[in-house]
Short mmCIF file of C-alpha atoms in Angstrom, two decimals:
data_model
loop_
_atom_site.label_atom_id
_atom_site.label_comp_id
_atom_site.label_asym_id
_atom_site.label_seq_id
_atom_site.Cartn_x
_atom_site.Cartn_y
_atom_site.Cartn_z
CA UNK D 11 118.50 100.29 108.97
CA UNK D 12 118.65 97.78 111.20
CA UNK D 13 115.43 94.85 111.98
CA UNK D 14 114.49 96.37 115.22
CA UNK D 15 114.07 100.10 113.13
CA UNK D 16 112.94 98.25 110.21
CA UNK D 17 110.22 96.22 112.42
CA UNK D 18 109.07 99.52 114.06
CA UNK D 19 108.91 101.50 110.90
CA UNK D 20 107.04 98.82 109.49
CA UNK D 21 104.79 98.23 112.50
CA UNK D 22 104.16 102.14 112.75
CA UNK D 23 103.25 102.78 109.16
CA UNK D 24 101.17 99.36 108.42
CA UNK D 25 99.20 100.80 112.08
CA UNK D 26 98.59 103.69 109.92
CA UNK D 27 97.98 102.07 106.65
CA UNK D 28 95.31 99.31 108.00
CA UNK D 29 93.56 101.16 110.97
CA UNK D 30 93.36 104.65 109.16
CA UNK D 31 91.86 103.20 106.58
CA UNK D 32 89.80 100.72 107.75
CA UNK D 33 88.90 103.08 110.95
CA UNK D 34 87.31 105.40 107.71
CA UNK D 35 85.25 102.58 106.13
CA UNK D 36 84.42 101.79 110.01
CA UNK D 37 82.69 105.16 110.40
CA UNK D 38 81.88 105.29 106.96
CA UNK D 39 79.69 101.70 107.70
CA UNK D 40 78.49 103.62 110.75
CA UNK D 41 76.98 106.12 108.88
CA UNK D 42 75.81 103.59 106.24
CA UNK D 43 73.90 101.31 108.98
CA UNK D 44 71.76 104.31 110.48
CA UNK D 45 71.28 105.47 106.63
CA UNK D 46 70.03 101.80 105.70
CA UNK D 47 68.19 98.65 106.83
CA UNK D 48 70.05 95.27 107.93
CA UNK D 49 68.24 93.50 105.22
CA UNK D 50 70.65 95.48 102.71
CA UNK D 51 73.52 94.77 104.34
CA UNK D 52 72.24 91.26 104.44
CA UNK D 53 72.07 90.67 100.63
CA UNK D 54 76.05 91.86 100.50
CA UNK D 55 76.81 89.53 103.09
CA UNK D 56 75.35 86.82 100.85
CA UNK D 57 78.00 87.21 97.97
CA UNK D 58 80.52 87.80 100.15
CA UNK D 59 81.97 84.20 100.06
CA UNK D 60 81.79 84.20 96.45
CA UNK D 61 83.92 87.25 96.19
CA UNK D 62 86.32 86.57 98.88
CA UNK D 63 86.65 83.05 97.20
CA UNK D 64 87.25 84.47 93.90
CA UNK D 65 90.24 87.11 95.90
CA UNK D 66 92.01 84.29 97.62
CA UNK D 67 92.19 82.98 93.75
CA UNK D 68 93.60 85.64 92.48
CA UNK D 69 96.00 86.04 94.35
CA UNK D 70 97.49 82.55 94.27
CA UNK D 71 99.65 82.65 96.90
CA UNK D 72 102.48 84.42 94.52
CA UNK D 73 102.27 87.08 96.90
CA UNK D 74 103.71 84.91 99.65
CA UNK D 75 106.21 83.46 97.37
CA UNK D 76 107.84 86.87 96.06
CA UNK D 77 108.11 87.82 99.36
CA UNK D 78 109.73 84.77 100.70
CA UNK D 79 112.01 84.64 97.50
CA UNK D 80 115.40 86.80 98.44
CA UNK D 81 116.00 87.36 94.41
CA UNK D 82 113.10 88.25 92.68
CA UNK D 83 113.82 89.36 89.03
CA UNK D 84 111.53 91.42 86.89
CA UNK D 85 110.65 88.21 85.06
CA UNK D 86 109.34 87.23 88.37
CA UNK D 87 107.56 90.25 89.35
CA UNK D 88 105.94 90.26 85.34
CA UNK D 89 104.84 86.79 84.99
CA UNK D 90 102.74 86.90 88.51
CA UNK D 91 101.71 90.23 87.14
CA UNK D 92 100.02 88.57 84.14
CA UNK D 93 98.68 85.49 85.65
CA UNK D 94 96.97 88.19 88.29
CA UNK D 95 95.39 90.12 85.48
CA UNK D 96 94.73 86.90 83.30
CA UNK D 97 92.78 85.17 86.88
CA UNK D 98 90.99 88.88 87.56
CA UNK D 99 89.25 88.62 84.20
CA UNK D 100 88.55 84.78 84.29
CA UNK D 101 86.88 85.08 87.45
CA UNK D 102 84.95 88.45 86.84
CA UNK D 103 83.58 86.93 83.90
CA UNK D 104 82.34 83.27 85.79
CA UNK D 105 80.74 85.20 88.51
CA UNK D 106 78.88 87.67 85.81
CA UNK D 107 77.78 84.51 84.28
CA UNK D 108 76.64 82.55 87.44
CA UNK D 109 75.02 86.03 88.77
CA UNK D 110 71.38 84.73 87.95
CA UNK D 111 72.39 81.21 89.57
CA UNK D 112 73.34 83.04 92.93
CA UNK D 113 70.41 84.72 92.80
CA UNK D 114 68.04 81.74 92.30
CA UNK D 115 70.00 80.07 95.21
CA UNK D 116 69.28 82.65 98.10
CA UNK D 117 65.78 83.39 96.12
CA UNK D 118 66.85 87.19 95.80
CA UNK D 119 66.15 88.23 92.21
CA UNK D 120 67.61 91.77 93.64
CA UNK D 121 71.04 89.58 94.12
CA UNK D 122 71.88 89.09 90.40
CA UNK D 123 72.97 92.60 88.59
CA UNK D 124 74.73 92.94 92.46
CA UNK D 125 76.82 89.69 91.76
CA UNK D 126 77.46 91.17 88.01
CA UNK D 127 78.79 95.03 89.18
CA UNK D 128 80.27 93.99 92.27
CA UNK D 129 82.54 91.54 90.51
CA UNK D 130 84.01 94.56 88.93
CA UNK D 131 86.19 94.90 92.03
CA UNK D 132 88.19 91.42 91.41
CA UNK D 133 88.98 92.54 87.93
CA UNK D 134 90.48 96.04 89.51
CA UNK D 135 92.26 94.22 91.91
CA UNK D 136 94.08 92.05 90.35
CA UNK D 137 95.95 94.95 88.19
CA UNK D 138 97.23 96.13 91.45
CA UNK D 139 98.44 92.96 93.99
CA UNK D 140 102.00 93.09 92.34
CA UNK D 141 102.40 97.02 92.90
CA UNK D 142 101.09 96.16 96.88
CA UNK D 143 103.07 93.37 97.25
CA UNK D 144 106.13 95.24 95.74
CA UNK D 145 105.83 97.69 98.65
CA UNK D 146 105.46 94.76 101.60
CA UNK D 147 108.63 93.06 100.44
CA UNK D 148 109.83 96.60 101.03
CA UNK D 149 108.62 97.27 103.95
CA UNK D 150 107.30 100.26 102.67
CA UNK D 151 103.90 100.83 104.63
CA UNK D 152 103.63 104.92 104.24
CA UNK D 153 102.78 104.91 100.42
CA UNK D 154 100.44 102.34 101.22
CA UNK D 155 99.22 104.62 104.22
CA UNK D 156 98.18 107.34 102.21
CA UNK D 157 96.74 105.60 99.17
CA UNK D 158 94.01 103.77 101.89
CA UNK D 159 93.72 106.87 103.70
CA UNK D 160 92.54 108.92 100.37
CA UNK D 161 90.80 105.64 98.81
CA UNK D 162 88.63 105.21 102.21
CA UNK D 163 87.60 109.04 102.71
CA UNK D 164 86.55 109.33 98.72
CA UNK D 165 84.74 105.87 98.79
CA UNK D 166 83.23 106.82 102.05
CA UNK D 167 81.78 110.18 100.64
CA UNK D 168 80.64 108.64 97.69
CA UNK D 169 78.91 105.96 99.86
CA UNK D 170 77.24 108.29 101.87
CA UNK D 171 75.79 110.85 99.41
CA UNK D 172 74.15 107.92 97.63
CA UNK D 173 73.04 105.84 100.43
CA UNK D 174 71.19 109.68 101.78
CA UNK D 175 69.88 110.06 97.94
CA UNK D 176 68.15 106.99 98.26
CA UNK D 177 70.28 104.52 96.24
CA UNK D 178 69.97 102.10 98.82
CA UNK D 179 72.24 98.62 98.83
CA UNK D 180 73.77 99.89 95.52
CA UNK D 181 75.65 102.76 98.01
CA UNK D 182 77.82 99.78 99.49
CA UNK D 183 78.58 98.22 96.01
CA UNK D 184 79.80 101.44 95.00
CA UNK D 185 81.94 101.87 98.20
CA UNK D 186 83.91 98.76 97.34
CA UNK D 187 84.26 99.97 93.96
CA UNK D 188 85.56 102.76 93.70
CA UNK D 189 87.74 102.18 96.92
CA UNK D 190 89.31 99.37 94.91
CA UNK D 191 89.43 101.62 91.96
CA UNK D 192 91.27 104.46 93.43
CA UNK D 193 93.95 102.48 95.52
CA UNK D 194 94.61 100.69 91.84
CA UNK D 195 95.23 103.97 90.40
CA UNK D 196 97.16 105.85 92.70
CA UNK D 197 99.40 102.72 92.93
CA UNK D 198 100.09 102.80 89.15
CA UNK D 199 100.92 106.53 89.67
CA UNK D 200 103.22 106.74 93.04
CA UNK D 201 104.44 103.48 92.37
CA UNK D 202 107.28 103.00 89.86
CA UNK D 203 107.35 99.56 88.96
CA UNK D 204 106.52 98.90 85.42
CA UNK D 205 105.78 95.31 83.92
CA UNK D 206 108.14 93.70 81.22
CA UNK D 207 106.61 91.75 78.46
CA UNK D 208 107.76 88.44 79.78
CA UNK D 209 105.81 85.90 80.90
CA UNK D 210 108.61 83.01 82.18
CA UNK D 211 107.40 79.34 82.54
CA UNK D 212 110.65 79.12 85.14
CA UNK D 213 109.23 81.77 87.35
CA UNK D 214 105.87 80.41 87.01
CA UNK D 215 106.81 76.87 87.76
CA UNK D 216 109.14 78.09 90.85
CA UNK D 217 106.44 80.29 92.61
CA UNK D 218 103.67 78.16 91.57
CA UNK D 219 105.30 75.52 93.81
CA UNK D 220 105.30 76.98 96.84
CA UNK D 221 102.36 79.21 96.70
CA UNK D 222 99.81 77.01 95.01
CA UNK D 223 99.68 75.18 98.51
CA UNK D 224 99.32 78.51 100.21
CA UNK D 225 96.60 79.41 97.15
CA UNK D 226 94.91 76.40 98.22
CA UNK D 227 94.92 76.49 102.08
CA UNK D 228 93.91 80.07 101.25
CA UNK D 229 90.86 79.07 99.45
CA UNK D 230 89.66 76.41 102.38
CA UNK D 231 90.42 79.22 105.07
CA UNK D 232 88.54 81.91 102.90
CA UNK D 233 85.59 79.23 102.30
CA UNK D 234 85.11 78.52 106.03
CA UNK D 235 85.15 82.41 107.52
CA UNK D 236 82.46 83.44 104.68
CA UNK D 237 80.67 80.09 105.01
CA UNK D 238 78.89 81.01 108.14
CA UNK D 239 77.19 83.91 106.06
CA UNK D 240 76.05 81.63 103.05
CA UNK D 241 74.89 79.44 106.10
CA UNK D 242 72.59 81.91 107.54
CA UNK D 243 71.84 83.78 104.12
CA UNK D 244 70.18 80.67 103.16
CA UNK D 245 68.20 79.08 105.77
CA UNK D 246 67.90 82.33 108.19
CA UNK D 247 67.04 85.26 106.41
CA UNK D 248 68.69 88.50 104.86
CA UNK D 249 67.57 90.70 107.50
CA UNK D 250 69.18 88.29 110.20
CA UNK D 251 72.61 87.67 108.10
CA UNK D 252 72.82 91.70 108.41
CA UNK D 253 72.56 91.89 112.05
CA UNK D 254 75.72 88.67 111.66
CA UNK D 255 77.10 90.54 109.23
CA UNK D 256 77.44 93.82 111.23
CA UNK D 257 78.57 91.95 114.66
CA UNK D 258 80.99 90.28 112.50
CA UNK D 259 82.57 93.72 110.78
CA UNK D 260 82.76 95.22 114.59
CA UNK D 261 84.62 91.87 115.64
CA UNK D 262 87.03 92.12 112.54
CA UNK D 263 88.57 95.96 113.17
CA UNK D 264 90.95 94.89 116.24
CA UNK D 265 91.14 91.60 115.30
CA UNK D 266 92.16 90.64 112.07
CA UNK D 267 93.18 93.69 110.82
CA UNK D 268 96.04 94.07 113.74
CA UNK D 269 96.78 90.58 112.21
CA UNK D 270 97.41 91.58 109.41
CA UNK D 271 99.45 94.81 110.49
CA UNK D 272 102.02 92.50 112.40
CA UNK D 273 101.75 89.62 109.92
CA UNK D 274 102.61 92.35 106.72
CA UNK D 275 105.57 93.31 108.46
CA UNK D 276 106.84 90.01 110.45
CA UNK D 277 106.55 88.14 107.30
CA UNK D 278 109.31 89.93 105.12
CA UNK D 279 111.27 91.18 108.39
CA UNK D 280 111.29 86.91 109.64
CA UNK D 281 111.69 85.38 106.44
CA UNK D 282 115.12 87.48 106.57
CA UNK D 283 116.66 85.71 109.28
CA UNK D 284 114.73 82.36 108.30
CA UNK D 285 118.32 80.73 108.27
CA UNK D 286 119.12 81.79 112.49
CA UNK D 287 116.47 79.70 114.75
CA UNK D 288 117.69 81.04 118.21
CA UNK D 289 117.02 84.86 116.60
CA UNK D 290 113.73 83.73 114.43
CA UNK D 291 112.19 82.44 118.24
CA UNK D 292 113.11 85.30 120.02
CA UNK D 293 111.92 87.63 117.79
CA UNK D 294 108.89 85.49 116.88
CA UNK D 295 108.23 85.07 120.88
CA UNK D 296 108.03 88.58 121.27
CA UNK D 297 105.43 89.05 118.70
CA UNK D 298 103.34 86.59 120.13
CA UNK D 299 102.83 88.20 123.52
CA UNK D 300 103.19 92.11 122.62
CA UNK D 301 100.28 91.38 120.00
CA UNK D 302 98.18 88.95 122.57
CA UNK D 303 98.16 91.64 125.20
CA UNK D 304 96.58 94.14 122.72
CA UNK D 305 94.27 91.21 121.56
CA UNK D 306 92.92 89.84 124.46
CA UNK D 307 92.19 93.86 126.08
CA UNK D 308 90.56 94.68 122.95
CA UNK D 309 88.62 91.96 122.23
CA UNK D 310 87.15 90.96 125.82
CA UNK D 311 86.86 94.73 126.05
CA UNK D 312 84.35 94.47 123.24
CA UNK D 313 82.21 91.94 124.56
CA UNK D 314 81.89 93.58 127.56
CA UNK D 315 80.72 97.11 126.05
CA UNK D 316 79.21 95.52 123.27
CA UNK D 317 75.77 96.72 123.76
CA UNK D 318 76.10 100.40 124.35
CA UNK D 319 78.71 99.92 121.64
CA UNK D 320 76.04 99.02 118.83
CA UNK D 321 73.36 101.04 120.72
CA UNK D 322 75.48 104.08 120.53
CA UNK D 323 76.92 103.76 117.21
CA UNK D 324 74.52 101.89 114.66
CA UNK D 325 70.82 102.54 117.10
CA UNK D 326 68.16 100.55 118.40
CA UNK D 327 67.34 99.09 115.28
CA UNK D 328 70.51 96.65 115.66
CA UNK D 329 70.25 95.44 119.09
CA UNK D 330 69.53 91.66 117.82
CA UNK D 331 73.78 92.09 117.02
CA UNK D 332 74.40 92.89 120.26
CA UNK D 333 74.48 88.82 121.25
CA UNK D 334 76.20 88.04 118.34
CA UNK D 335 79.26 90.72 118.89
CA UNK D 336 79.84 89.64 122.16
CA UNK D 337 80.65 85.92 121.01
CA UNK D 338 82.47 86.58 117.98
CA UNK D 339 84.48 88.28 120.25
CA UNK D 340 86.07 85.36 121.53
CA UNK D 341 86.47 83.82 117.99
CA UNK D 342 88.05 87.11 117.03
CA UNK D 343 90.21 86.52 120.29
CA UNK D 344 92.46 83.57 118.88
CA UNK D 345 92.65 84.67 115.45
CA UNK D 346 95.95 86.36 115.80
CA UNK D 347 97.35 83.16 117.45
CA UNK D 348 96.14 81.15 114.65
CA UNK D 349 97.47 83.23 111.67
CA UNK D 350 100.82 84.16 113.26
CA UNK D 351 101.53 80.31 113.79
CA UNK D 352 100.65 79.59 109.99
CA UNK D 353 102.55 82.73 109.34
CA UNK D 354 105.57 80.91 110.68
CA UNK D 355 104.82 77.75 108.64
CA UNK D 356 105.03 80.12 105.31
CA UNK D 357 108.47 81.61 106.68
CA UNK D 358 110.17 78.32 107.15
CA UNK D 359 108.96 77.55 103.53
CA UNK D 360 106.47 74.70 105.12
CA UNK D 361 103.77 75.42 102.19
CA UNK D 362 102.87 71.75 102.14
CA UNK D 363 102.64 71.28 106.05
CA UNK D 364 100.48 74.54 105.70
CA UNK D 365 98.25 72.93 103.31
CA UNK D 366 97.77 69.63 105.17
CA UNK D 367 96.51 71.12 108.67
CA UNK D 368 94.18 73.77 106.80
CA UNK D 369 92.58 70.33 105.59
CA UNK D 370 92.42 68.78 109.01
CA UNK D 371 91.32 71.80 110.22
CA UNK D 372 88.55 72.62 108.18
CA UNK D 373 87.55 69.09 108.28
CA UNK D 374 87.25 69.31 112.00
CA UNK D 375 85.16 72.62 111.39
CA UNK D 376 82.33 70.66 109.24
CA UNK D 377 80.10 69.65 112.28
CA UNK D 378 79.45 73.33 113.33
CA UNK D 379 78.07 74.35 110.19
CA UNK D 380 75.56 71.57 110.21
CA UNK D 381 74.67 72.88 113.95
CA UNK D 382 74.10 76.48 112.54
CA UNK D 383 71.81 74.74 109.68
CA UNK D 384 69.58 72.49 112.35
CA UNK D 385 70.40 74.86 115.89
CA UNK D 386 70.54 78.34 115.21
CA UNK D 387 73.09 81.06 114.75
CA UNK D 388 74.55 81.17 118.48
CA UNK D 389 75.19 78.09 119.12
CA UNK D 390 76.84 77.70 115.50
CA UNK D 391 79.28 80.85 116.90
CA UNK D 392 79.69 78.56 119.82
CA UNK D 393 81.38 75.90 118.18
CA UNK D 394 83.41 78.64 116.26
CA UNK D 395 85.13 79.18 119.57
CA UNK D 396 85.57 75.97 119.95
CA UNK D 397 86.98 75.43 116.76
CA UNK D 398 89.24 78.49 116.96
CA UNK D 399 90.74 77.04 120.43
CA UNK D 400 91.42 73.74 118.67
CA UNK D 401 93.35 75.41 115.44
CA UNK D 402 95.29 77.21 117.59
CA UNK D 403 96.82 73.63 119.44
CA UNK D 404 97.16 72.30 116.00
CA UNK D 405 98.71 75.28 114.25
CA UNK D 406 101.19 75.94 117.48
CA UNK D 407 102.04 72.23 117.48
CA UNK D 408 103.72 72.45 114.40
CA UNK D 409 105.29 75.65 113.78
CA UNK D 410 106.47 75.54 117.44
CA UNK D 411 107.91 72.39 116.44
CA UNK D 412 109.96 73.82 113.63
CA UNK D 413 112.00 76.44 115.36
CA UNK D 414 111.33 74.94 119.40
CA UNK D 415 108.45 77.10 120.94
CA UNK D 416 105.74 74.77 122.31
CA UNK D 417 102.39 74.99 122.39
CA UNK D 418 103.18 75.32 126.19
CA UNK D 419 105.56 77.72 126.07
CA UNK D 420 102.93 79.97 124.07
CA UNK D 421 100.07 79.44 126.51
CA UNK D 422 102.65 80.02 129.76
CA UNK D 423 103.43 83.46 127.57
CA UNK D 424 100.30 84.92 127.17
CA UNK D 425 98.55 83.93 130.24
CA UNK D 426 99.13 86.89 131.85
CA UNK D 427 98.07 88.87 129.19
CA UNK D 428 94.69 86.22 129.49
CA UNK D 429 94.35 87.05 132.64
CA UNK D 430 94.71 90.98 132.72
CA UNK D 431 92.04 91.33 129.42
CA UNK D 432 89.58 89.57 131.32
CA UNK D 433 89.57 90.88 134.68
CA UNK D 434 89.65 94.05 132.40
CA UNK D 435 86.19 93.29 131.18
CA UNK D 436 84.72 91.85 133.67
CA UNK D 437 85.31 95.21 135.65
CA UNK D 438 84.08 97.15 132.51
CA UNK D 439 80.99 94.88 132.34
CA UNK D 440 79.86 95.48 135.49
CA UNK D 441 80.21 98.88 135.65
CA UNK D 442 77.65 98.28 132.58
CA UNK D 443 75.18 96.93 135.00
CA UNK D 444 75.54 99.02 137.65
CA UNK D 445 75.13 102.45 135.40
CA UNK D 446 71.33 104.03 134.83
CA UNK D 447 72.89 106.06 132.34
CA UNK D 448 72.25 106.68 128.57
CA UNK D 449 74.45 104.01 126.17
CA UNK D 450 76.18 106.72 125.05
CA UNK D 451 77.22 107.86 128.42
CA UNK D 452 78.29 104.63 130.07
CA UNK D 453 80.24 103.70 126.80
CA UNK D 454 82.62 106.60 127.77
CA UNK D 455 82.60 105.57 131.39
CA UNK D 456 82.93 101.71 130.87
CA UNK D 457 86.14 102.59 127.77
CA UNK D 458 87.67 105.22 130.28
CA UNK D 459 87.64 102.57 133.16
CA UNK D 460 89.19 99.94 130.49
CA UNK D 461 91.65 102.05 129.60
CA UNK D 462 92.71 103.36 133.26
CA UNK D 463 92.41 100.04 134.99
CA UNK D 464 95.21 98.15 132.04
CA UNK D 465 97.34 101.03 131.78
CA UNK D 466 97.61 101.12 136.08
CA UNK D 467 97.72 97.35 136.57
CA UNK D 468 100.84 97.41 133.47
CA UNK D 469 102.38 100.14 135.09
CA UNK D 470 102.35 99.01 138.87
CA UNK D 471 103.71 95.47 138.04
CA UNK D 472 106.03 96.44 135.30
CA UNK D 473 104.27 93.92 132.58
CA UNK D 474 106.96 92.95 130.31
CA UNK D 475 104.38 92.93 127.43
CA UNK D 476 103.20 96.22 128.01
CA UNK D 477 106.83 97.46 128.54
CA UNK D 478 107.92 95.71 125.11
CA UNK D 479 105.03 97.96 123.00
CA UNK D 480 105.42 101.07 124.92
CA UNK D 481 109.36 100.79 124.69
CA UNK D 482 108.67 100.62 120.35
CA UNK D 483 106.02 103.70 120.67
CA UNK D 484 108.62 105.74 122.65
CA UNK D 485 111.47 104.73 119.90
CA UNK D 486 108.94 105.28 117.11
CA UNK D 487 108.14 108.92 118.63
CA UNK D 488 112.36 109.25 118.61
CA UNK D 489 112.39 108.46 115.39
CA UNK D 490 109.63 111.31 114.30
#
C-alpha cells in the first residue's frame, strides 16, 4: 500500500473510529443534560484535572516513542506494558486516598466516593494503551472503529437508564466506566498481541528518553486545559463550572477530536519518511490547510449557531453556555495548528525542544488564570484566545524551522481558508437575527445556509483545499 492509500485508509477509518464514537457519547451527553442539572455535571468537571493528570501519567509518553521507534521488539512492547499497568494501579490508589482531600478542597462532601469509583477508569486503562497503540503504529483504525462504536452505544444505554431511574451524577461515572471497561476488553479479545514476561531495563531506558519529555510536556499541557475547570470549580460554583463544562464538551467534538484523527494517522505515516525533508513539508503542508479549512468552517460555524445550538439540543435551562460556546470557539479554532506543529516536533525526534516551549508556554499562560480568579469566566476565555494565538507563533516557529515552513508560509496557507469560515458565519449569524422562528427551526436554516454557501464559494473558485479533501473522499469511495 502505498502513503497516499495508507494516509486515506487511515484518515477514513480514525473519521470513523473518533467521530462515531464520540458523536454517540455526544448524543448520549445530550440526553444526559436534559435528564440532569448543570450542577451534576459541575461536580465531574471538578475532578476532571485530577483524572486527566493522572492519564497523561500513565501513559508516559511510551506511546509516542513505540511509534516513532521503526524496530520495536516484544521486549519493547512488554516492558511499557508493565510500567502502564504498574502506573494505573499507583495512581488509582493515590487518588482513592486523596478522595476526602479533593473533596474538602471544592467543599463537596458528595465529591469524595466520586474521586474513589471514578478512578477505577485509570486502572482499566492502563491494561489497554499498548493493545491501542499497537493498532496506531499500524495504522489500523477499523478495529479501533468498532470497539468505540460498541463501547459508546452500551455506555450510553447504561448512562441513560440510570440517569432516567434517578441515579443522578453517578449515571456519568458509570458512563466512563464501563466505556473504558468494554473498549479494554474487546481489545484483549480482537487484538492478538500477548505480553512476554520481560521487563528490559534497555527498553525502558531507550523509550524513557525520549518520551519522558513528551510525558512531561504532556502533564503541563493536560494541567493547563483542565485548570480552567478547577479555576471556576473553586471560586465560581458547581452549577456555573457545568454550564463551562458543557460549552467546553460542544467546543471539543470538531476540534480536538479531528486533531486527533489527523494527528493518529500523520504521526506514524510522517515519522516514516522523517529522513526526506522536501517530502515530510509537502506532505505536512497539505495537512495543515486541508485540516484548517474544515477547522475554521466548523468552528466559526459554531459560534455563530451557538445559541439555537444549545437551545435546541440541551433546553432553556443551559442558555448561560450559550456565551461561553461561542468564545471557546475561537480557542477551539487554533488548537489543530498548535498540536500539529508539536506533532512535528515529536516526528523529528525534538522531545527536548518539545518540552522547553510547553514550559514557556504555559508560563506565558499563568496571568489568565489569575484574571479568571479576580475577573470572571469570560474574560479568563478571552485571554485563552489570546494565549492560543501566541502558542501557535511559538510552536510554528520551531517546527517550521526544522524542516523550512515558516510561520509565514503557514498563515499565507490558511488565510483563505480564514477568510471563507468567517464570512461563512457571519452570513449564518445573521440569518440568526433576522429569523422569528423557533431555535429548532432556524438551526436547520442557519446549518443548511453554512453548508450551501462553503460548498458554492469552493466549487466556483476551485479552492485547492477543498479540492485536496474532496479528491481523498472520492478515492476513499473508489476504494469501498
Amino acid at each position: 500500500m502505498s502513503l497516499k492509500q495508507k494516509t486515506v485508509s487511515g484518515i477514513f477509518w480514525s473519521f470513523i473510529d473518533t467521530f462515531a464514537g464520540q458523536g454517540i457519547q455526544f448524543l448520549t451527553g445530550i440526553v444526559l443534560a436534559r435528564i440532569l442539572s448543570p450542577r451534576e455535571f459541575g461536580l465531574i468537571g471538578m475532578i476532571a484535572v485530577f483524572i486527566a493528570v493522572s492519564e497523561s501519567f500513565i501513559n508516559s509518553g511510551f506511546g509516542s516513542a513505540l511509534i516513532r521507534k521503526k524496530d520495536c521488539t516484544q521486549n519493547d512492547f512488554s516492558t511499557v506494558f508493565y510500567f502502564n499497568m504498574t502506573a494505573g494501579l499507583v495512581v488509582f490508589l493515590l487518588l482513592y486516598f486523596l478522595a476526602p482531600v479533593i473533596s474538602n478542597f471544592f467543599d463537596e462532601p458528595a465529591l469524595k466516593p466520586i474521586v474513589q469509583v471514578f478512578g477505577l477508569v485509570l486502572l482499566i486503562d492502563s491494561l489497554s494503551l499498548i493493545q491501542k497503540t499497537l493498532l496506531i503504529k499500524r495504522i489500523d483504525f477499523k478495529l479501533q472503529a468498532r470497539i468505540s462504536i460498541i463501547a459508546s452505544v452500551g455506555s450510553g444505554i447504561i448512562a441513560i437508564g440510570m440517569a432516567w431511574s434517578g441515579f443522578g451524577v453517578w449515571s456519568l461515572v458509570v458512563q466512563r466506566l464501563s466505556r473504558q471497561t468494554l473498549i479494554s476488553v474487546f481489545m484483549w479479545l480482537w487484538n492478538t498481541w500477548r505480553p512476554i514476561a520481560v521487563f528490559s531495563k534497555k527498553s525502558f531506558r531507550e523509550l524513557f528518553g525520549f518520551g519522558s519529555k513528551l510525558m512531561i510536556s504532556g502533564l503541563i499541557d493536560t494541567l493547563y486545559q483542565n485548570i480552567y475547570y478547577l479555576v471556576i470549580g473553586k471560586f465560581f460554583s458547581a452549577q456555573e463550572l457545568g454550564y463551562y463544562t458543557r460549552a467546553d464538551q460542544f467546543k471539543t467534538l470538531p476540534s480536538q477530536n479531528l486533531t486527533a484523527i489527523i494527528s493518529r494517522v500523520s504521526y506514524p505515516v510522517l515519522s516514516g519518511i522523517q529522513d526526506d525533508k522536501a517530502r515530510l513539508k509537502t506532505n505536512y503542508q497539505k495537512l495543515i490547510r486541508g485540516i484548517m479549512l474544515i477547522t475554521f468552517v466548523l468552528m466559526m460555524g459554531m459560534a455563530a449557531v451557538a445559541e439555537p445550538m444549545i437551545i435546541t439540543l440541551i433546553g432553556e435551562k443551559w442558555r448561560p453556555a450559550v456565551v461561553y460556546l461561542q468564545m471557546l470557539s475561537f480557542v477551539g479554532m487554533f488548537y489543530p495548528l498548535n498540536a500539529l506543529n508539536l506533532n512535528m516536533l515529536q516526528v523529528m525526534g525534538r522531545s527536548d525542544l518539545f518540552l522547553k516551549l510547553e514550559i514557556i508556554k504555559k508560563t506565558l499562560a499563568l496571568p489568565i488564570i489569575l484574571v479568571g480568579i479576580f475577573l470572571g469566566i469570560k474574560l479568563m476565555i478571552a485571554g485563552m484566545i489570546l494565549n492560543s494565538m501566541i502558542a501557535w507563533y511559538i510552536n510554528s516557529y520551531w517546527s517550521g524551522h526544522l524542516i523550512g515552513y515558516s510561520f509565514r508560509q503557514q498563515v499565507k496557507d490558511i488565510l483563505p481558508a480564514f477568510a471563507l469560515g468567517l464570512s461563512m458565519a457571519l452570513i449564518v449569524y445573521l440569518i440568526g437575527r433576522i429569523l422569528i422562528l423557533t431555535p429548532a427551526w432556524t438551526l436547520v436554516i442557519q446549518v443548511t445556509a453554512g453548508a450551501i454557501y462553503v460548498f458554492l464559494m469552493s466549487e466556483l473558485v476551485k479552492f485547492p483545499d477543498y479540492i485536496f479533501i474532496k479528491d481523498i473522499i472520492l478515492e476513499r469511495r473508489k476504494a469501498l
